[in-house]
Tab-separated table of C-alpha atoms in Angstrom:
chain	number	residue	atom	x	y	z
A	1	ARG	CA	3.465	28.207	-16.334
A	2	ILE	CA	4.661	24.742	-15.943
A	3	ALA	CA	6.385	22.661	-12.735
A	4	ILE	CA	7.895	19.410	-12.941
A	5	LEU	CA	8.229	17.766	-9.328
A	6	THR	CA	10.017	14.372	-8.932
A	7	ASP	CA	12.473	12.529	-6.933
A	8	LEU	CA	10.803	14.577	-3.917
A	9	GLY	CA	10.835	12.350	-1.143
A	10	THR	CA	8.803	15.545	1.128
A	11	VAL	CA	7.735	18.442	0.319
A	12	ASN	CA	7.524	21.809	2.077
A	13	GLN	CA	6.895	25.355	2.263
A	14	SER	CA	9.553	26.758	-0.343
A	15	VAL	CA	8.416	23.985	-2.734
A	16	LEU	CA	5.052	25.146	-2.523
A	17	HIS	CA	5.620	28.486	-2.867
A	18	HIS	CA	6.818	28.015	-5.982
A	19	LEU	CA	3.816	26.348	-7.264
A	20	SER	CA	0.924	28.991	-7.330
A	21	ASP	CA	0.211	30.455	-10.776
A	22	LEU	CA	0.169	27.352	-12.574
A	23	ASP	CA	-1.245	25.772	-15.844
A	24	LEU	CA	0.052	22.703	-15.564
A	25	LEU	CA	1.590	20.166	-13.321
A	26	PHE	CA	4.128	17.043	-13.706
A	27	LEU	CA	4.169	15.475	-10.397
A	28	GLU	CA	5.715	12.705	-8.890
A	29	SER	CA	2.873	9.932	-8.212
A	30	ASN	CA	5.834	6.834	-7.502
A	31	HIS	CA	4.681	3.981	-5.839
A	32	ASP	CA	1.433	2.468	-3.655
A	33	ILE	CA	2.393	1.965	-0.039
A	34	GLY	CA	1.113	-1.306	0.069
A	35	MET	CA	2.671	-2.287	-3.152
A	36	LEU	CA	6.603	-1.443	-2.016
A	37	MET	CA	6.064	-2.908	1.462
A	38	ASP	CA	4.873	-6.236	-0.322
A	39	GLY	CA	7.055	-6.193	-3.514
A	40	PRO	CA	10.005	-7.449	-4.207
A	41	TYR	CA	12.506	-4.696	-2.915
A	42	PRO	CA	14.972	-5.337	0.125
A	43	LEU	CA	13.835	-3.956	2.852
A	44	TYR	CA	16.796	-1.163	3.014
A	45	LEU	CA	15.660	-0.008	-0.610
A	46	LYS	CA	11.728	-0.112	0.744
A	47	HIS	CA	13.178	2.634	3.516
A	48	ARG	CA	15.091	4.705	1.292
A	49	ILE	CA	12.123	5.159	-1.306
A	50	LYS	CA	9.502	6.196	1.562
A	51	SER	CA	12.433	8.252	3.217
A	52	ARG	CA	12.869	12.173	2.765
A	53	ASP	CA	15.315	11.336	0.218
A	54	GLY	CA	13.249	9.185	-1.996
A	55	HIS	CA	10.044	9.401	-3.631
A	56	LEU	CA	6.215	10.383	-3.156
A	57	SER	CA	3.860	7.701	-2.500
A	58	ASN	CA	0.702	7.900	-4.409
A	59	GLU	CA	-1.410	9.486	-1.221
A	60	GLN	CA	1.307	12.091	-0.671
A	61	SER	CA	1.079	13.502	-4.349
A	62	LEU	CA	-2.442	13.875	-3.613
A	63	GLU	CA	-1.674	15.680	-0.630
A	64	LEU	CA	0.893	18.106	-2.119
A	65	PHE	CA	-1.930	18.558	-5.060
A	66	ASN	CA	-4.463	19.532	-2.621
A	67	ARG	CA	-2.661	21.943	-0.630
A	68	ILE	CA	-1.496	23.727	-4.211
A	69	LYS	CA	-3.311	27.450	-4.251
A	70	MET	CA	-5.692	26.850	-7.602
A	71	ASN	CA	-5.423	29.927	-10.229
A	72	GLY	CA	-8.042	30.121	-13.531
A	73	ARG	CA	-5.319	28.890	-15.464
A	74	PHE	CA	-4.506	25.480	-13.928
A	75	ARG	CA	-6.115	22.911	-15.761
A	76	HIS	CA	-3.904	20.054	-16.346
A	77	LEU	CA	-2.134	17.611	-13.983
A	78	ILE	CA	0.137	14.858	-15.731
A	79	LEU	CA	1.315	11.763	-13.264
A	80	GLY	CA	4.526	10.445	-13.828
A	81	HIS	CA	7.172	8.760	-12.581
A	82	LEU	CA	5.364	6.275	-11.612
A	83	SER	CA	6.670	2.389	-10.440
A	84	GLU	CA	6.282	-0.318	-12.883
A	85	ILE	CA	6.611	-2.331	-10.235
A	86	ASN	CA	4.876	-0.356	-6.705
A	87	ASN	CA	2.509	0.829	-8.493
A	88	ASP	CA	-0.650	1.088	-10.478
A	89	PRO	CA	-1.641	3.914	-13.029
A	90	ALA	CA	-5.508	2.723	-12.760
A	91	LYS	CA	-4.641	2.836	-9.240
A	92	VAL	CA	-3.004	6.147	-9.685
A	93	LEU	CA	-5.520	7.439	-11.554
A	94	GLU	CA	-8.386	6.185	-10.034
A	95	LEU	CA	-7.389	8.127	-6.318
A	96	PHE	CA	-6.727	11.331	-8.215
A	97	GLU	CA	-10.054	11.470	-10.199
A	98	ASN	CA	-12.498	10.968	-7.232
A	99	GLU	CA	-10.611	13.379	-5.238
A	100	ILE	CA	-10.278	15.968	-7.796
A	101	VAL	CA	-12.397	15.539	-10.279
A	102	PRO	CA	-15.695	16.390	-8.125
A	103	LYS	CA	-13.704	19.950	-6.775
A	104	LEU	CA	-12.720	21.179	-10.255
A	105	ARG	CA	-15.509	19.967	-12.404
A	106	ASP	CA	-16.438	23.242	-13.599
A	107	ARG	CA	-12.679	23.789	-14.951
A	108	ASN	CA	-12.923	20.795	-17.543
A	109	PHE	CA	-9.437	20.008	-15.089
A	110	LEU	CA	-7.346	17.311	-17.208
A	111	ILE	CA	-5.572	14.002	-15.167
A	112	GLU	CA	-3.360	11.743	-17.395
A	113	ILE	CA	-0.474	9.738	-16.576
A	114	ALA	CA	2.594	9.656	-18.058
A	115	ASN	CA	4.165	6.425	-19.834
A	116	GLN	CA	7.461	5.569	-19.176
A	117	HIS	CA	7.820	3.812	-22.726
A	118	GLN	CA	5.458	6.618	-25.315
A	119	PRO	CA	6.100	10.362	-25.835
A	120	GLY	CA	3.048	11.868	-23.901
A	121	ASN	CA	-0.261	14.110	-25.677
A	122	VAL	CA	1.127	17.510	-26.272
A	123	HIS	CA	-0.049	20.544	-24.154
A	124	ILE	CA	-0.542	23.873	-25.831
A	125	LEU	CA	-1.307	26.487	-23.187
């Protein structure tokens, strides 16, 4: 079972309910808050991106991931919809690996970043 979550802005209980029993999750990790606020976008756009109708930050995505009920089959996390201006793939990967890998070491858990300009890996579930 696969779930694809992008353009969320916020996560509610209904979203979490549908994230049980997964094999693979594609999760938006759109922006680093500091990079967004220090970046070139106009203030109104920064506020829209951070709003309930915007995008999930790296930290919000990690918080969402930590709220998912794990099953024995869930082994793949693909982080995507990263802003090329307001995010850094290496930062995202480091944040998630530091938090997740120690907890899921026994599962052979795979975390990867989706590239906007190249096809991703093939996953056989």
